[in-house]
Every structure is written in structure tokens, then in C-alpha cells.
Amino acid sequence: MATLRFSGILLRFVDYERTITSHASHLGDALAEVEDRFPRLRPILRDSAGNLRTTHRVLFNGEVTAGATLTTPLAEDDDVEFLAAVAGGA
């Protein structure tokens, strides 16, 4: 089963559950499962067309993946981490 990880500001949108497991075969299906449980997460991770926002980073098994899409396949032992974009300045 794939593991989805959330940290930082994203934690408040998943009721502070850092790790959520999924038996889904694609990233989009896994996200849909999580969004069903935590509907406030959807507009944070997805744009108005329903695609992953490009402002966030997705790591697959510890590697930054620039081309992650909702159709990206998931293996049983995949570890997927979502990193929120942080902006600031003086």
C-alpha cells in the first residue's frame, strides 16, 4: 500500500495526520480517497481544472518529481510526500 505524507502547513488540512495509506493504483485515486476524508485539502492541492497545483512539490520515494500528474502510477511500497510552497519576503 502506498504511503502519502503531509507536512508543514498542509497538516491542518488533513487534521494533522502526517501519514495516510492508500491501496490506489494511481496518484489521482489516492488523492481522491484523502480528499473524501478531508475535503478542505482539495482546493489547496488542486487548481480550478482539478490538476495538481504547480506551486507544490511532490516527492516520490524521496526524489522530487517535476512531472507528477494524477495519472502517475503508484506501487505498493511507494512513499509520496507533498510539500507546500512557501512564499515570503521583506
JSON list of C-alpha atoms in Angstrom, two decimals:
[
{"chain": "A", "resi": 1, "resn": "MET", "atom": "CA", "xyz": [0.00, 0.00, 0.00]},
{"chain": "A", "resi": 2, "resn": "ALA", "atom": "CA", "xyz": [1.34, 3.44, -0.91]},
{"chain": "A", "resi": 3, "resn": "THR", "atom": "CA", "xyz": [2.05, 5.99, 1.80]},
{"chain": "A", "resi": 4, "resn": "LEU", "atom": "CA", "xyz": [1.10, 9.64, 1.38]},
{"chain": "A", "resi": 5, "resn": "ARG", "atom": "CA", "xyz": [2.84, 12.13, 3.66]},
{"chain": "A", "resi": 6, "resn": "PHE", "atom": "CA", "xyz": [1.87, 15.67, 4.54]},
{"chain": "A", "resi": 7, "resn": "SER", "atom": "CA", "xyz": [3.87, 18.21, 6.50]},
{"chain": "A", "resi": 8, "resn": "GLY", "atom": "CA", "xyz": [4.05, 21.89, 7.36]},
{"chain": "A", "resi": 9, "resn": "ILE", "atom": "CA", "xyz": [1.03, 23.97, 6.52]},
{"chain": "A", "resi": 10, "resn": "LEU", "atom": "CA", "xyz": [-0.67, 21.04, 4.75]},
{"chain": "A", "resi": 11, "resn": "LEU", "atom": "CA", "xyz": [-1.11, 19.24, 8.07]},
{"chain": "A", "resi": 12, "resn": "ARG", "atom": "CA", "xyz": [-4.01, 21.42, 9.12]},
{"chain": "A", "resi": 13, "resn": "PHE", "atom": "CA", "xyz": [-5.95, 20.32, 6.01]},
{"chain": "A", "resi": 14, "resn": "VAL", "atom": "CA", "xyz": [-5.59, 16.62, 6.93]},
{"chain": "A", "resi": 15, "resn": "ASP", "atom": "CA", "xyz": [-6.38, 17.08, 10.64]},
{"chain": "A", "resi": 16, "resn": "TYR", "atom": "CA", "xyz": [-2.68, 16.72, 11.46]},
{"chain": "A", "resi": 17, "resn": "GLU", "atom": "CA", "xyz": [-2.36, 13.17, 10.12]},
{"chain": "A", "resi": 18, "resn": "ARG", "atom": "CA", "xyz": [1.18, 13.10, 8.78]},
{"chain": "A", "resi": 19, "resn": "THR", "atom": "CA", "xyz": [0.86, 9.70, 7.13]},
{"chain": "A", "resi": 20, "resn": "ILE", "atom": "CA", "xyz": [-2.10, 8.29, 5.20]},
{"chain": "A", "resi": 21, "resn": "THR", "atom": "CA", "xyz": [-2.01, 4.96, 3.39]},
{"chain": "A", "resi": 22, "resn": "SER", "atom": "CA", "xyz": [-3.80, 4.06, 0.18]},
{"chain": "A", "resi": 23, "resn": "HIS", "atom": "CA", "xyz": [-4.35, 0.96, -1.95]},
{"chain": "A", "resi": 24, "resn": "ALA", "atom": "CA", "xyz": [-5.00, 3.14, -5.04]},
{"chain": "A", "resi": 25, "resn": "SER", "atom": "CA", "xyz": [-3.10, 2.34, -8.21]},
{"chain": "A", "resi": 26, "resn": "HIS", "atom": "CA", "xyz": [-2.72, 5.98, -9.35]},
{"chain": "A", "resi": 27, "resn": "LEU", "atom": "CA", "xyz": [-1.89, 9.22, -7.59]},
{"chain": "A", "resi": 28, "resn": "GLY", "atom": "CA", "xyz": [-5.23, 10.80, -8.53]},
{"chain": "A", "resi": 29, "resn": "ASP", "atom": "CA", "xyz": [-7.18, 7.92, -6.99]},
{"chain": "A", "resi": 30, "resn": "ALA", "atom": "CA", "xyz": [-5.12, 8.11, -3.80]},
{"chain": "A", "resi": 31, "resn": "LEU", "atom": "CA", "xyz": [-5.69, 11.85, -3.57]},
{"chain": "A", "resi": 32, "resn": "ALA", "atom": "CA", "xyz": [-9.42, 11.37, -4.15]},
{"chain": "A", "resi": 33, "resn": "GLU", "atom": "CA", "xyz": [-9.52, 8.98, -1.17]},
{"chain": "A", "resi": 34, "resn": "VAL", "atom": "CA", "xyz": [-7.74, 11.53, 1.02]},
{"chain": "A", "resi": 35, "resn": "GLU", "atom": "CA", "xyz": [-9.93, 14.38, -0.25]},
{"chain": "A", "resi": 36, "resn": "ASP", "atom": "CA", "xyz": [-13.07, 12.38, 0.56]},
{"chain": "A", "resi": 37, "resn": "ARG", "atom": "CA", "xyz": [-11.90, 12.26, 4.18]},
{"chain": "A", "resi": 38, "resn": "PHE", "atom": "CA", "xyz": [-10.52, 15.81, 4.20]},
{"chain": "A", "resi": 39, "resn": "PRO", "atom": "CA", "xyz": [-12.42, 17.94, 1.64]},
{"chain": "A", "resi": 40, "resn": "ARG", "atom": "CA", "xyz": [-10.59, 21.15, 2.62]},
{"chain": "A", "resi": 41, "resn": "LEU", "atom": "CA", "xyz": [-7.41, 19.68, 1.09]},
{"chain": "A", "resi": 42, "resn": "ARG", "atom": "CA", "xyz": [-8.70, 19.62, -2.49]},
{"chain": "A", "resi": 43, "resn": "PRO", "atom": "CA", "xyz": [-8.57, 23.36, -3.26]},
{"chain": "A", "resi": 44, "resn": "ILE", "atom": "CA", "xyz": [-5.14, 23.55, -1.65]},
{"chain": "A", "resi": 45, "resn": "LEU", "atom": "CA", "xyz": [-3.52, 20.81, -3.78]},
{"chain": "A", "resi": 46, "resn": "ARG", "atom": "CA", "xyz": [-5.55, 21.22, -6.99]},
{"chain": "A", "resi": 47, "resn": "ASP", "atom": "CA", "xyz": [-6.19, 24.08, -9.38]},
{"chain": "A", "resi": 48, "resn": "SER", "atom": "CA", "xyz": [-9.60, 25.03, -10.81]},
{"chain": "A", "resi": 49, "resn": "ALA", "atom": "CA", "xyz": [-9.24, 22.36, -13.52]},
{"chain": "A", "resi": 50, "resn": "GLY", "atom": "CA", "xyz": [-8.64, 19.66, -10.89]},
{"chain": "A", "resi": 51, "resn": "ASN", "atom": "CA", "xyz": [-4.95, 19.19, -11.68]},
{"chain": "A", "resi": 52, "resn": "LEU", "atom": "CA", "xyz": [-2.15, 19.29, -9.12]},
{"chain": "A", "resi": 53, "resn": "ARG", "atom": "CA", "xyz": [-1.03, 22.84, -8.45]},
{"chain": "A", "resi": 54, "resn": "THR", "atom": "CA", "xyz": [2.44, 23.50, -9.82]},
{"chain": "A", "resi": 55, "resn": "THR", "atom": "CA", "xyz": [3.31, 25.59, -6.76]},
{"chain": "A", "resi": 56, "resn": "HIS", "atom": "CA", "xyz": [3.61, 22.44, -4.63]},
{"chain": "A", "resi": 57, "resn": "ARG", "atom": "CA", "xyz": [6.31, 19.81, -4.88]},
{"chain": "A", "resi": 58, "resn": "VAL", "atom": "CA", "xyz": [5.67, 16.08, -4.94]},
{"chain": "A", "resi": 59, "resn": "LEU", "atom": "CA", "xyz": [8.40, 13.69, -3.84]},
{"chain": "A", "resi": 60, "resn": "PHE", "atom": "CA", "xyz": [8.25, 10.04, -4.88]},
{"chain": "A", "resi": 61, "resn": "ASN", "atom": "CA", "xyz": [10.40, 7.84, -2.70]},
{"chain": "A", "resi": 62, "resn": "GLY", "atom": "CA", "xyz": [12.44, 10.85, -1.61]},
{"chain": "A", "resi": 63, "resn": "GLU", "atom": "CA", "xyz": [13.02, 12.23, -5.12]},
{"chain": "A", "resi": 64, "resn": "VAL", "atom": "CA", "xyz": [11.49, 15.49, -6.36]},
{"chain": "A", "resi": 65, "resn": "THR", "atom": "CA", "xyz": [9.24, 14.68, -9.31]},
{"chain": "A", "resi": 66, "resn": "ALA", "atom": "CA", "xyz": [8.55, 17.59, -11.63]},
{"chain": "A", "resi": 67, "resn": "GLY", "atom": "CA", "xyz": [6.14, 15.64, -13.82]},
{"chain": "A", "resi": 68, "resn": "ALA", "atom": "CA", "xyz": [3.81, 14.12, -11.22]},
{"chain": "A", "resi": 69, "resn": "THR", "atom": "CA", "xyz": [0.24, 14.03, -12.51]},
{"chain": "A", "resi": 70, "resn": "LEU", "atom": "CA", "xyz": [-2.99, 12.44, -11.37]},
{"chain": "A", "resi": 71, "resn": "THR", "atom": "CA", "xyz": [-2.32, 9.50, -13.70]},
{"chain": "A", "resi": 72, "resn": "THR", "atom": "CA", "xyz": [1.10, 8.76, -12.19]},
{"chain": "A", "resi": 73, "resn": "PRO", "atom": "CA", "xyz": [1.01, 5.06, -11.19]},
{"chain": "A", "resi": 74, "resn": "LEU", "atom": "CA", "xyz": [1.59, 4.04, -7.59]},
{"chain": "A", "resi": 75, "resn": "ALA", "atom": "CA", "xyz": [3.34, 0.88, -6.45]},
{"chain": "A", "resi": 76, "resn": "GLU", "atom": "CA", "xyz": [2.57, -0.86, -3.17]},
{"chain": "A", "resi": 77, "resn": "ASP", "atom": "CA", "xyz": [5.73, 0.44, -1.50]},
{"chain": "A", "resi": 78, "resn": "ASP", "atom": "CA", "xyz": [5.74, 4.00, -2.89]},
{"chain": "A", "resi": 79, "resn": "ASP", "atom": "CA", "xyz": [6.22, 6.87, -0.48]},
{"chain": "A", "resi": 80, "resn": "VAL", "atom": "CA", "xyz": [4.68, 10.11, -1.75]},
{"chain": "A", "resi": 81, "resn": "GLU", "atom": "CA", "xyz": [5.29, 13.37, 0.08]},
{"chain": "A", "resi": 82, "resn": "PHE", "atom": "CA", "xyz": [3.55, 16.67, -0.64]},
{"chain": "A", "resi": 83, "resn": "LEU", "atom": "CA", "xyz": [5.48, 19.84, 0.12]},
{"chain": "A", "resi": 84, "resn": "ALA", "atom": "CA", "xyz": [3.64, 23.12, 0.27]},
{"chain": "A", "resi": 85, "resn": "ALA", "atom": "CA", "xyz": [5.08, 26.14, -1.45]},
{"chain": "A", "resi": 86, "resn": "VAL", "atom": "CA", "xyz": [6.15, 28.82, 0.98]},
{"chain": "A", "resi": 87, "resn": "ALA", "atom": "CA", "xyz": [6.49, 32.42, -0.05]},
{"chain": "A", "resi": 88, "resn": "GLY", "atom": "CA", "xyz": [7.63, 35.39, 1.87]},
{"chain": "A", "resi": 89, "resn": "GLY", "atom": "CA", "xyz": [9.82, 38.38, 1.79]},
{"chain": "A", "resi": 90, "resn": "ALA", "atom": "CA", "xyz": [10.68, 41.62, 3.38]}
]
